[in-house]
C-alpha positions in Angstrom: -9.7 34.1 -15.0 -8.5 33.7 -11.4 -8.0 37.0 -9.6 -4.5 36.8 -8.3 -4.1 40.4 -7.2 -4.1 41.0 -3.4 -4.1 44.3 -1.7 -0.7 44.1 -0.3 1.9 42.2 1.7 -0.2 41.8 4.8 -3.0 39.9 2.9 -0.5 38.0 0.7 1.3 36.3 3.8 -1.6 36.0 6.2 -2.0 32.3 5.9 1.8 31.5 6.3 1.8 29.5 9.6 4.4 28.5 12.1 6.9 25.9 10.9 6.4 26.7 7.2 9.2 26.3 4.6 9.8 29.5 2.7 11.9 30.4 -0.3 13.0 34.1 -0.5 14.4 35.3 -3.7 17.1 37.8 -4.5 20.9 37.9 -4.5 22.6 39.7 -1.7 20.2 42.6 -0.9 19.1 42.9 -4.5 15.7 41.7 -5.5 14.6 40.5 -2.1 10.9 40.5 -1.1 11.1 43.5 1.3 7.4 44.0 1.7 6.8 40.3 2.5 9.5 40.1 5.0 8.0 43.3 6.8 4.7 41.7 6.9 6.0 38.4 8.3 7.7 40.5 11.1 4.2 41.7 12.0 2.5 38.4 12.0 5.2 37.0 14.4 5.1 33.5 12.7 7.8 31.4 14.0 9.8 28.1 13.4 10.4 29.1 9.8 12.8 27.2 7.5 14.1 29.8 5.1 15.8 28.9 1.7 17.7 31.8 0.4 21.0 32.5 -1.2 21.8 35.0 1.5 20.6 35.5 5.2 20.3 39.4 4.8 22.2 41.7 7.1 21.7 42.4 10.8 19.1 45.2 10.2 17.6 44.3 6.9 16.1 41.4 4.9 16.0 38.0 6.5 18.3 39.4 9.2 15.3 41.1 10.7 13.5 37.7 11.1 16.6 36.2 12.6 16.8 39.0 15.2 13.2 38.4 16.2 13.9 34.6 16.4 11.3 33.6 13.8 13.7 31.5 11.8 14.5 27.9 12.9 16.5 26.8 10.0 18.5 28.5 7.1 19.4 26.7 3.9 21.8 29.1 2.2 25.0 29.7 0.3 26.6 32.9 1.5 25.9 34.3 4.9 29.0 36.4 5.7 27.4 39.7 6.1 25.2 38.8 9.1 26.7 38.9 12.6 23.5 37.7 14.3 23.4 34.8 12.0 27.0 33.9 13.0 26.1 34.3 16.8 23.0 32.0 16.6 24.9 29.4 14.6 27.9 29.3 17.0 25.5 29.2 19.9 23.5 26.3 18.6 20.4 28.3 18.3 20.0 28.0 14.6 20.0 25.0 12.2 22.0 25.7 9.2 22.6 23.9 5.8 25.3 25.7 4.0 25.6 24.6 0.3 27.8 25.5 -2.7 26.0 28.2 -4.5 25.6 26.3 -7.7 24.2 23.3 -5.8 21.7 25.5 -4.0 20.5 27.0 -7.4 20.3 23.7 -9.1 18.4 22.0 -6.2 15.8 24.8 -6.3 15.6 24.5 -10.1 15.1 20.8 -9.8 12.2 21.4 -7.3 10.5 23.5 -9.9 11.2 21.2 -12.8 9.9 18.1 -10.9 13.4 16.5 -10.8 13.8 14.8 -7.5 17.6 14.4 -7.4 20.7 14.9 -9.6 24.5 14.2 -9.4 27.1 17.0 -9.0 30.8 16.9 -8.3 30.6 20.1 -6.1 31.4 19.3 -2.5 32.7 15.7 -3.0 35.5 15.1 -0.4 34.2 17.8 1.9 31.8 18.0 4.8 29.1 18.8 2.2 29.3 15.1 1.2 28.6 13.7 4.6 25.6 11.3 4.6 25.1 11.7 0.8 25.2 9.0 -1.9 28.3 9.0 -4.1 28.6 7.5 -7.5 31.3 7.4 -10.1 30.8 8.5 -13.7 33.5 8.4 -16.2 36.2 8.1 -13.5 34.9 11.1 -11.5 33.0 11.1 -8.2 29.7 12.8 -7.8 27.3 13.5 -5.0 23.5 12.9 -5.2 21.6 16.1 -4.2 17.9 16.2 -3.8 15.4 18.9 -5.0 14.3 21.7 -2.8 10.7 22.8 -2.7 8.7 25.2 -0.4 5.3 25.8 1.0 5.6 29.4 -0.1 8.0 31.2 -2.5 8.3 34.9 -1.9 9.7 36.7 -4.9 10.3 40.3 -6.0 10.0 41.4 -9.6 10.5 44.6 -11.4 7.3 44.5 -13.4 4.3 42.1 -13.4 0.8 41.9 -14.7 -2.5 40.9 -13.1 -2.2 37.4 -14.6 1.0 36.9 -12.6 3.5 37.1 -15.5 6.8 38.5 -14.1 9.9 40.5 -15.5 13.0 40.6 -13.4 15.6 43.2 -13.7 19.4 42.7 -13.6 20.8 40.9 -10.6 17.3 40.2 -9.3 17.1 37.4 -11.9 19.4 35.3 -9.6 17.2 32.9 -7.7 13.9 34.7 -8.1 12.6 33.0 -11.3 13.6 29.4 -10.2 12.1 29.9 -6.7 8.8 31.1 -8.3 8.6 27.6 -9.9 9.4 25.7 -6.8 6.9 27.0 -4.3 3.5 25.4 -3.7 2.2 29.0 -3.5 4.2 31.7 -5.0 3.7 35.3 -3.9 5.2 38.0 -6.1 5.6 41.5 -5.0 6.4 43.9 -8.0 7.5 47.5 -8.4 4.9 48.0 -11.2 1.7 46.1 -11.6 0.0 46.5 -15.1 -3.0 45.0 -16.7 -2.8 41.6 -18.5 -1.6 42.1 -22.0 0.7 45.1 -21.4 3.9 43.0 -21.1 5.8 41.9 -24.1 5.6 38.1 -24.1 9.2 37.9 -25.3 10.4 39.8 -22.2 8.6 37.7 -19.6 10.9 35.6 -17.4 8.2 33.8 -15.2 4.9 32.8 -16.7 1.9 33.6 -14.6 1.0 29.9 -14.2 3.6 29.8 -11.5 2.2 32.7 -9.4 -0.8 32.5 -7.1 -0.7 36.0 -5.6 0.7 39.2 -6.8 0.7 42.9 -5.5 2.4 46.2 -6.1 4.9 46.8 -3.4 5.9 50.1 -1.9 8.8 52.0 -0.2 11.6 49.8 -1.5 15.0 50.7 0.0 17.1 48.6 -2.4 20.1 48.7 0.0 23.7 48.0 -1.1 25.7 45.6 1.1 29.2 47.1 0.4 29.4 50.4 -1.4 32.8 51.2 -2.9 33.4 54.6 -4.6 36.3 56.3 -5.9 37.8 59.2 -3.8 35.9 62.5 -4.1 32.6 60.8 -5.3 
């Protein structure tokens, strides 16, 4: 069996070169590949195209790579929590493709499923439709959207085994599983790494066939973007 286990994030990302296309899993700040992002900051790799639902915040997640000017282009859905992202966008320093969230998710899923294009009504009649093929089905207009794929998919799971099988927890199941299938090389960081055979097959979300490298991460912050509590708590 192929040995997929690497010593840590530094080893996992060492061959990510300038101008690579990356997918980074998670939803908001939940389930993001914190260790891999930290490792990329140390390598100084630049010109990255990052496909991610969010762009992190100014001092965490992808926001850290934006601050060090390592990101050339963002393909995202929701970026409202990042002031540096906004500054770079308005200054023309960052290329940005903003997509409806469902379209982003389906384009990634299509990449993993080998479906080069599909039609969706989302975005018709808006700036999203500019330059895209439009067809009519049953009296309704649809846009053609192409798949998204990446050189590397960086995902974060709750638990994984040495064969690369992954279990995600809660909100982290948004984007992580589909990105794992859409990367040429998928790097998984997990909170707990167990021997092959210890995971219940019925609980596995991503089969190990999609994962090329896996390691047990450390020092996860698991930040919350907006914390709302009742008075007195």
